[in-house]
Amino acid sequence: MSSITKRVISQVVLVLLAIVLLAVLFFTGIFIGYVFLGKGQSSDAFNPDTWNHILDFLK
């Protein structure tokens, strides 16, 4: 492979890694915020009914 191809592949891998890291941090933040700061139950942190209630509250 040429050096340009290697550079493009490495850049794509870095972008995908950053997206995965951001997703993990986002869901970790949701969990910490809901369970530890909001004193909710850990089983309800990702329950769709919980988030529908929160979004209805914000409307």
PDB file of N, CA, C and O in Angstrom:
ATOM      1  N   MET A   1       0.834  -1.187   0.000  1.00  0.00           N
ATOM      2  CA  MET A   1       0.000   0.000   0.000  1.00  0.00           C
ATOM      3  C   MET A   1       0.876   1.247   0.000  1.00  0.00           C
ATOM      4  O   MET A   1       1.952   1.268   0.573  1.00  0.00           O
ATOM      5  N   SER A   2       0.348   2.255  -0.604  1.00  0.00           N
ATOM      6  CA  SER A   2       1.094   3.510  -0.642  1.00  0.00           C
ATOM      7  C   SER A   2       0.949   4.238   0.692  1.00  0.00           C
ATOM      8  O   SER A   2       0.096   3.917   1.519  1.00  0.00           O
ATOM      9  N   SER A   3       1.782   5.215   0.899  1.00  0.00           N
ATOM     10  CA  SER A   3       1.767   5.951   2.166  1.00  0.00           C
ATOM     11  C   SER A   3       0.479   6.765   2.316  1.00  0.00           C
ATOM     12  O   SER A   3       0.017   6.974   3.433  1.00  0.00           O
ATOM     13  N   ILE A   4      -0.098   7.213   1.201  1.00  0.00           N
ATOM     14  CA  ILE A   4      -1.348   7.977   1.266  1.00  0.00           C
ATOM     15  C   ILE A   4      -2.478   7.071   1.736  1.00  0.00           C
ATOM     16  O   ILE A   4      -3.299   7.463   2.578  1.00  0.00           O
ATOM     17  N   THR A   5      -2.522   5.853   1.234  1.00  0.00           N
ATOM     18  CA  THR A   5      -3.552   4.901   1.632  1.00  0.00           C
ATOM     19  C   THR A   5      -3.423   4.567   3.118  1.00  0.00           C
ATOM     20  O   THR A   5      -4.426   4.507   3.837  1.00  0.00           O
ATOM     21  N   LYS A   6      -2.209   4.350   3.578  1.00  0.00           N
ATOM     22  CA  LYS A   6      -1.984   4.062   4.991  1.00  0.00           C
ATOM     23  C   LYS A   6      -2.420   5.229   5.859  1.00  0.00           C
ATOM     24  O   LYS A   6      -3.017   5.039   6.923  1.00  0.00           O
ATOM     25  N   ARG A   7      -2.142   6.444   5.397  1.00  0.00           N
ATOM     26  CA  ARG A   7      -2.524   7.621   6.175  1.00  0.00           C
ATOM     27  C   ARG A   7      -4.047   7.772   6.234  1.00  0.00           C
ATOM     28  O   ARG A   7      -4.603   8.092   7.290  1.00  0.00           O
ATOM     29  N   VAL A   8      -4.725   7.519   5.127  1.00  0.00           N
ATOM     30  CA  VAL A   8      -6.184   7.617   5.103  1.00  0.00           C
ATOM     31  C   VAL A   8      -6.794   6.569   6.023  1.00  0.00           C
ATOM     32  O   VAL A   8      -7.713   6.862   6.795  1.00  0.00           O
ATOM     33  N   ILE A   9      -6.273   5.360   5.964  1.00  0.00           N
ATOM     34  CA  ILE A   9      -6.793   4.286   6.819  1.00  0.00           C
ATOM     35  C   ILE A   9      -6.565   4.629   8.291  1.00  0.00           C
ATOM     36  O   ILE A   9      -7.467   4.451   9.121  1.00  0.00           O
ATOM     37  N   SER A  10      -5.403   5.154   8.626  1.00  0.00           N
ATOM     38  CA  SER A  10      -5.143   5.496  10.022  1.00  0.00           C
ATOM     39  C   SER A  10      -6.042   6.638  10.494  1.00  0.00           C
ATOM     40  O   SER A  10      -6.499   6.642  11.635  1.00  0.00           O
ATOM     41  N   GLN A  11      -6.332   7.585   9.630  1.00  0.00           N
ATOM     42  CA  GLN A  11      -7.229   8.687   9.987  1.00  0.00           C
ATOM     43  C   GLN A  11      -8.655   8.192  10.197  1.00  0.00           C
ATOM     44  O   GLN A  11      -9.343   8.624  11.131  1.00  0.00           O
ATOM     45  N   VAL A  12      -9.111   7.281   9.345  1.00  0.00           N
ATOM     46  CA  VAL A  12     -10.456   6.717   9.490  1.00  0.00           C
ATOM     47  C   VAL A  12     -10.559   5.932  10.795  1.00  0.00           C
ATOM     48  O   VAL A  12     -11.548   6.041  11.522  1.00  0.00           O
ATOM     49  N   VAL A  13      -9.525   5.164  11.110  1.00  0.00           N
ATOM     50  CA  VAL A  13      -9.523   4.404  12.359  1.00  0.00           C
ATOM     51  C   VAL A  13      -9.556   5.341  13.556  1.00  0.00           C
ATOM     52  O   VAL A  13     -10.281   5.100  14.524  1.00  0.00           O
ATOM     53  N   LEU A  14      -8.811   6.426  13.507  1.00  0.00           N
ATOM     54  CA  LEU A  14      -8.807   7.390  14.604  1.00  0.00           C
ATOM     55  C   LEU A  14     -10.171   8.048  14.778  1.00  0.00           C
ATOM     56  O   LEU A  14     -10.635   8.248  15.898  1.00  0.00           O
ATOM     57  N   VAL A  15     -10.822   8.386  13.688  1.00  0.00           N
ATOM     58  CA  VAL A  15     -12.157   8.995  13.763  1.00  0.00           C
ATOM     59  C   VAL A  15     -13.156   8.002  14.348  1.00  0.00           C
ATOM     60  O   VAL A  15     -13.959   8.358  15.222  1.00  0.00           O
ATOM     61  N   LEU A  16     -13.108   6.760  13.903  1.00  0.00           N
ATOM     62  CA  LEU A  16     -14.018   5.746  14.439  1.00  0.00           C
ATOM     63  C   LEU A  16     -13.752   5.495  15.922  1.00  0.00           C
ATOM     64  O   LEU A  16     -14.690   5.339  16.708  1.00  0.00           O
ATOM     65  N   LEU A  17     -12.497   5.487  16.315  1.00  0.00           N
ATOM     66  CA  LEU A  17     -12.147   5.325  17.720  1.00  0.00           C
ATOM     67  C   LEU A  17     -12.675   6.488  18.553  1.00  0.00           C
ATOM     68  O   LEU A  17     -13.187   6.283  19.662  1.00  0.00           O
ATOM     69  N   ALA A  18     -12.575   7.686  18.030  1.00  0.00           N
ATOM     70  CA  ALA A  18     -13.089   8.858  18.739  1.00  0.00           C
ATOM     71  C   ALA A  18     -14.604   8.790  18.894  1.00  0.00           C
ATOM     72  O   ALA A  18     -15.146   9.122  19.958  1.00  0.00           O
ATOM     73  N   ILE A  19     -15.306   8.337  17.866  1.00  0.00           N
ATOM     74  CA  ILE A  19     -16.768   8.212  17.936  1.00  0.00           C
ATOM     75  C   ILE A  19     -17.163   7.181  18.982  1.00  0.00           C
ATOM     76  O   ILE A  19     -18.079   7.413  19.785  1.00  0.00           O
ATOM     77  N   VAL A  20     -16.481   6.056  19.004  1.00  0.00           N
ATOM     78  CA  VAL A  20     -16.775   5.018  19.998  1.00  0.00           C
ATOM     79  C   VAL A  20     -16.491   5.534  21.401  1.00  0.00           C
ATOM     80  O   VAL A  20     -17.287   5.327  22.329  1.00  0.00           O
ATOM     81  N   LEU A  21     -15.366   6.227  21.579  1.00  0.00           N
ATOM     82  CA  LEU A  21     -15.031   6.775  22.886  1.00  0.00           C
ATOM     83  C   LEU A  21     -16.067   7.794  23.347  1.00  0.00           C
ATOM     84  O   LEU A  21     -16.488   7.792  24.512  1.00  0.00           O
ATOM     85  N   LEU A  22     -16.517   8.648  22.456  1.00  0.00           N
ATOM     86  CA  LEU A  22     -17.546   9.630  22.801  1.00  0.00           C
ATOM     87  C   LEU A  22     -18.859   8.955  23.185  1.00  0.00           C
ATOM     88  O   LEU A  22     -19.538   9.383  24.122  1.00  0.00           O
ATOM     89  N   ALA A  23     -19.225   7.901  22.479  1.00  0.00           N
ATOM     90  CA  ALA A  23     -20.453   7.171  22.806  1.00  0.00           C
ATOM     91  C   ALA A  23     -20.350   6.525  24.188  1.00  0.00           C
ATOM     92  O   ALA A  23     -21.287   6.602  24.994  1.00  0.00           O
ATOM     93  N   VAL A  24     -19.208   5.916  24.475  1.00  0.00           N
ATOM     94  CA  VAL A  24     -19.014   5.289  25.787  1.00  0.00           C
ATOM     95  C   VAL A  24     -19.070   6.340  26.894  1.00  0.00           C
ATOM     96  O   VAL A  24     -19.727   6.150  27.925  1.00  0.00           O
ATOM     97  N   LEU A  25     -18.406   7.460  26.688  1.00  0.00           N
ATOM     98  CA  LEU A  25     -18.428   8.524  27.688  1.00  0.00           C
ATOM     99  C   LEU A  25     -19.819   9.124  27.861  1.00  0.00           C
ATOM    100  O   LEU A  25     -20.224   9.460  28.975  1.00  0.00           O
ATOM    101  N   PHE A  26     -20.572   9.243  26.771  1.00  0.00           N
ATOM    102  CA  PHE A  26     -21.936   9.774  26.837  1.00  0.00           C
ATOM    103  C   PHE A  26     -22.820   8.877  27.700  1.00  0.00           C
ATOM    104  O   PHE A  26     -23.513   9.346  28.610  1.00  0.00           O
ATOM    105  N   PHE A  27     -22.796   7.568  27.436  1.00  0.00           N
ATOM    106  CA  PHE A  27     -23.644   6.650  28.192  1.00  0.00           C
ATOM    107  C   PHE A  27     -23.161   6.495  29.631  1.00  0.00           C
ATOM    108  O   PHE A  27     -23.971   6.314  30.543  1.00  0.00           O
ATOM    109  N   THR A  28     -21.861   6.600  29.856  1.00  0.00           N
ATOM    110  CA  THR A  28     -21.348   6.585  31.221  1.00  0.00           C
ATOM    111  C   THR A  28     -21.828   7.817  31.978  1.00  0.00           C
ATOM    112  O   THR A  28     -22.217   7.728  33.144  1.00  0.00           O
ATOM    113  N   GLY A  29     -21.824   8.953  31.315  1.00  0.00           N
ATOM    114  CA  GLY A  29     -22.316  10.183  31.934  1.00  0.00           C
ATOM    115  C   GLY A  29     -23.792  10.112  32.258  1.00  0.00           C
ATOM    116  O   GLY A  29     -24.231  10.579  33.311  1.00  0.00           O
ATOM    117  N   ILE A  30     -24.575   9.520  31.359  1.00  0.00           N
ATOM    118  CA  ILE A  30     -26.006   9.339  31.632  1.00  0.00           C
ATOM    119  C   ILE A  30     -26.188   8.474  32.867  1.00  0.00           C
ATOM    120  O   ILE A  30     -26.987   8.785  33.753  1.00  0.00           O
ATOM    121  N   PHE A  31     -25.446   7.377  32.929  1.00  0.00           N
ATOM    122  CA  PHE A  31     -25.570   6.455  34.062  1.00  0.00           C
ATOM    123  C   PHE A  31     -25.162   7.132  35.372  1.00  0.00           C
ATOM    124  O   PHE A  31     -25.888   7.060  36.362  1.00  0.00           O
ATOM    125  N   ILE A  32     -24.028   7.797  35.380  1.00  0.00           N
ATOM    126  CA  ILE A  32     -23.561   8.459  36.600  1.00  0.00           C
ATOM    127  C   ILE A  32     -24.533   9.564  37.024  1.00  0.00           C
ATOM    128  O   ILE A  32     -24.877   9.683  38.195  1.00  0.00           O
ATOM    129  N   GLY A  33     -24.985  10.338  36.056  1.00  0.00           N
ATOM    130  CA  GLY A  33     -25.904  11.425  36.377  1.00  0.00           C
ATOM    131  C   GLY A  33     -27.232  10.939  36.899  1.00  0.00           C
ATOM    132  O   GLY A  33     -27.786  11.499  37.845  1.00  0.00           O
ATOM    133  N   TYR A  34     -27.753   9.874  36.332  1.00  0.00           N
ATOM    134  CA  TYR A  34     -29.071   9.384  36.744  1.00  0.00           C
ATOM    135  C   TYR A  34     -28.994   8.622  38.057  1.00  0.00           C
ATOM    136  O   TYR A  34     -29.837   8.798  38.929  1.00  0.00           O
ATOM    137  N   VAL A  35     -27.983   7.771  38.211  1.00  0.00           N
ATOM    138  CA  VAL A  35     -27.921   6.895  39.379  1.00  0.00           C
ATOM    139  C   VAL A  35     -27.311   7.597  40.588  1.00  0.00           C
ATOM    140  O   VAL A  35     -27.875   7.574  41.677  1.00  0.00           O
ATOM    141  N   PHE A  36     -26.142   8.230  40.417  1.00  0.00           N
ATOM    142  CA  PHE A  36     -25.445   8.786  41.567  1.00  0.00           C
ATOM    143  C   PHE A  36     -25.895  10.204  41.900  1.00  0.00           C
ATOM    144  O   PHE A  36     -26.085  10.527  43.067  1.00  0.00           O
ATOM    145  N   LEU A  37     -26.060  11.041  40.898  1.00  0.00           N
ATOM    146  CA  LEU A  37     -26.459  12.419  41.174  1.00  0.00           C
ATOM    147  C   LEU A  37     -27.974  12.545  41.340  1.00  0.00           C
ATOM    148  O   LEU A  37     -28.445  13.302  42.169  1.00  0.00           O
ATOM    149  N   GLY A  38     -28.730  11.794  40.548  1.00  0.00           N
ATOM    150  CA  GLY A  38     -30.177  11.880  40.606  1.00  0.00           C
ATOM    151  C   GLY A  38     -30.818  10.895  41.546  1.00  0.00           C
ATOM    152  O   GLY A  38     -32.030  10.884  41.727  1.00  0.00           O
ATOM    153  N   LYS A  39     -30.024  10.018  42.145  1.00  0.00           N
ATOM    154  CA  LYS A  39     -30.500   9.022  43.112  1.00  0.00           C
ATOM    155  C   LYS A  39     -31.547   8.088  42.515  1.00  0.00           C
ATOM    156  O   LYS A  39     -32.441   7.623  43.208  1.00  0.00           O
ATOM    157  N   GLY A  40     -31.434   7.800  41.211  1.00  0.00           N
ATOM    158  CA  GLY A  40     -32.344   6.855  40.570  1.00  0.00           C
ATOM    159  C   GLY A  40     -31.813   5.439  40.686  1.00  0.00           C
ATOM    160  O   GLY A  40     -30.686   5.199  41.119  1.00  0.00           O
ATOM    161  N   GLN A  41     -32.639   4.491  40.299  1.00  0.00           N
ATOM    162  CA  GLN A  41     -32.216   3.098  40.324  1.00  0.00           C
ATOM    163  C   GLN A  41     -31.420   2.797  39.066  1.00  0.00           C
ATOM    164  O   GLN A  41     -31.751   3.281  37.980  1.00  0.00           O
ATOM    165  N   SER A  42     -30.412   1.971  39.221  1.00  0.00           N
ATOM    166  CA  SER A  42     -29.553   1.668  38.072  1.00  0.00           C
ATOM    167  C   SER A  42     -30.310   0.924  36.977  1.00  0.00           C
ATOM    168  O   SER A  42     -29.990   1.049  35.804  1.00  0.00           O
ATOM    169  N   SER A  43     -31.332   0.167  37.341  1.00  0.00           N
ATOM    170  CA  SER A  43     -32.100  -0.558  36.326  1.00  0.00           C
ATOM    171  C   SER A  43     -32.950   0.387  35.477  1.00  0.00           C
ATOM    172  O   SER A  43     -33.343   0.034  34.372  1.00  0.00           O
ATOM    173  N   ASP A  44     -33.224   1.582  35.985  1.00  0.00           N
ATOM    174  CA  ASP A  44     -34.048   2.542  35.253  1.00  0.00           C
ATOM    175  C   ASP A  44     -33.236   3.540  34.437  1.00  0.00           C
ATOM    176  O   ASP A  44     -33.807   4.359  33.720  1.00  0.00           O
ATOM    177  N   ALA A  45     -31.923   3.480  34.523  1.00  0.00           N
ATOM    178  CA  ALA A  45     -31.089   4.493  33.881  1.00  0.00           C
ATOM    179  C   ALA A  45     -31.273   4.517  32.371  1.00  0.00           C
ATOM    180  O   ALA A  45     -31.242   5.579  31.756  1.00  0.00           O
ATOM    181  N   PHE A  46     -31.470   3.376  31.747  1.00  0.00           N
ATOM    182  CA  PHE A  46     -31.623   3.322  30.293  1.00  0.00           C
ATOM    183  C   PHE A  46     -33.001   2.827  29.875  1.00  0.00           C
ATOM    184  O   PHE A  46     -33.194   2.409  28.739  1.00  0.00           O
ATOM    185  N   ASN A  47     -33.956   2.884  30.785  1.00  0.00           N
ATOM    186  CA  ASN A  47     -35.323   2.488  30.492  1.00  0.00           C
ATOM    187  C   ASN A  47     -35.973   3.552  29.596  1.00  0.00           C
ATOM    188  O   ASN A  47     -35.972   4.729  29.943  1.00  0.00           O
ATOM    189  N   PRO A  48     -36.529   3.155  28.459  1.00  0.00           N
ATOM    190  CA  PRO A  48     -37.144   4.150  27.566  1.00  0.00           C
ATOM    191  C   PRO A  48     -38.282   4.934  28.215  1.00  0.00           C
ATOM    192  O   PRO A  48     -38.462   6.121  27.921  1.00  0.00           O
ATOM    193  N   ASP A  49     -39.034   4.313  29.115  1.00  0.00           N
ATOM    194  CA  ASP A  49     -40.116   5.032  29.789  1.00  0.00           C
ATOM    195  C   ASP A  49     -39.581   6.176  30.647  1.00  0.00           C
ATOM    196  O   ASP A  49     -40.193   7.238  30.727  1.00  0.00           O
ATOM    197  N   THR A  50     -38.457   5.949  31.270  1.00  0.00           N
ATOM    198  CA  THR A  50     -37.829   6.993  32.082  1.00  0.00           C
ATOM    199  C   THR A  50     -37.461   8.190  31.216  1.00  0.00           C
ATOM    200  O   THR A  50     -37.731   9.341  31.569  1.00  0.00           O
ATOM    201  N   TRP A  51     -36.860   7.924  30.062  1.00  0.00           N
ATOM    202  CA  TRP A  51     -36.416   9.022  29.197  1.00  0.00           C
ATOM    203  C   TRP A  51     -37.582   9.697  28.499  1.00  0.00           C
ATOM    204  O   TRP A  51     -37.538  10.899  28.247  1.00  0.00           O
ATOM    205  N   ASN A  52     -38.666   8.957  28.227  1.00  0.00           N
ATOM    206  CA  ASN A  52     -39.874   9.596  27.697  1.00  0.00           C
ATOM    207  C   ASN A  52     -40.452  10.560  28.735  1.00  0.00           C
ATOM    208  O   ASN A  52     -40.894  11.661  28.398  1.00  0.00           O
ATOM    209  N   HIS A  53     -40.440  10.152  30.008  1.00  0.00           N
ATOM    210  CA  HIS A  53     -40.922  11.021  31.075  1.00  0.00           C
ATOM    211  C   HIS A  53     -40.058  12.275  31.191  1.00  0.00           C
ATOM    212  O   HIS A  53     -40.571  13.389  31.343  1.00  0.00           O
ATOM    213  N   ILE A  54     -38.750  12.116  31.120  1.00  0.00           N
ATOM    214  CA  ILE A  54     -37.841  13.268  31.209  1.00  0.00           C
ATOM    215  C   ILE A  54     -38.050  14.206  30.022  1.00  0.00           C
ATOM    216  O   ILE A  54     -38.112  15.429  30.189  1.00  0.00           O
ATOM    217  N   LEU A  55     -38.182  13.654  28.818  1.00  0.00           N
ATOM    218  CA  LEU A  55     -38.395  14.499  27.640  1.00  0.00           C
ATOM    219  C   LEU A  55     -39.752  15.187  27.683  1.00  0.00           C
ATOM    220  O   LEU A  55     -39.881  16.343  27.266  1.00  0.00           O
ATOM    221  N   ASP A  56     -40.783  14.513  28.212  1.00  0.00           N
ATOM    222  CA  ASP A  56     -42.081  15.164  28.380  1.00  0.00           C
ATOM    223  C   ASP A  56     -41.992  16.307  29.380  1.00  0.00           C
ATOM    224  O   ASP A  56     -42.647  17.338  29.220  1.00  0.00           O
ATOM    225  N   PHE A  57     -41.201  16.113  30.424  1.00  0.00           N
ATOM    226  CA  PHE A  57     -41.026  17.146  31.428  1.00  0.00           C
ATOM    227  C   PHE A  57     -40.355  18.382  30.840  1.00  0.00           C
ATOM    228  O   PHE A  57     -40.676  19.512  31.194  1.00  0.00           O
ATOM    229  N   LEU A  58     -39.421  18.173  29.919  1.00  0.00           N
ATOM    230  CA  LEU A  58     -38.686  19.295  29.321  1.00  0.00           C
ATOM    231  C   LEU A  58     -39.517  20.062  28.284  1.00  0.00           C
ATOM    232  O   LEU A  58     -39.191  21.211  27.975  1.00  0.00           O
ATOM    233  N   LYS A  59     -40.555  19.443  27.753  1.00  0.00           N
ATOM    234  CA  LYS A  59     -41.365  20.118  26.719  1.00  0.00           C
ATOM    235  C   LYS A  59     -42.218  21.199  27.289  1.00  0.00           C
ATOM    236  O   LYS A  59     -42.640  21.399  28.279  1.00  0.00           O
TER     237      LYS A  59
END
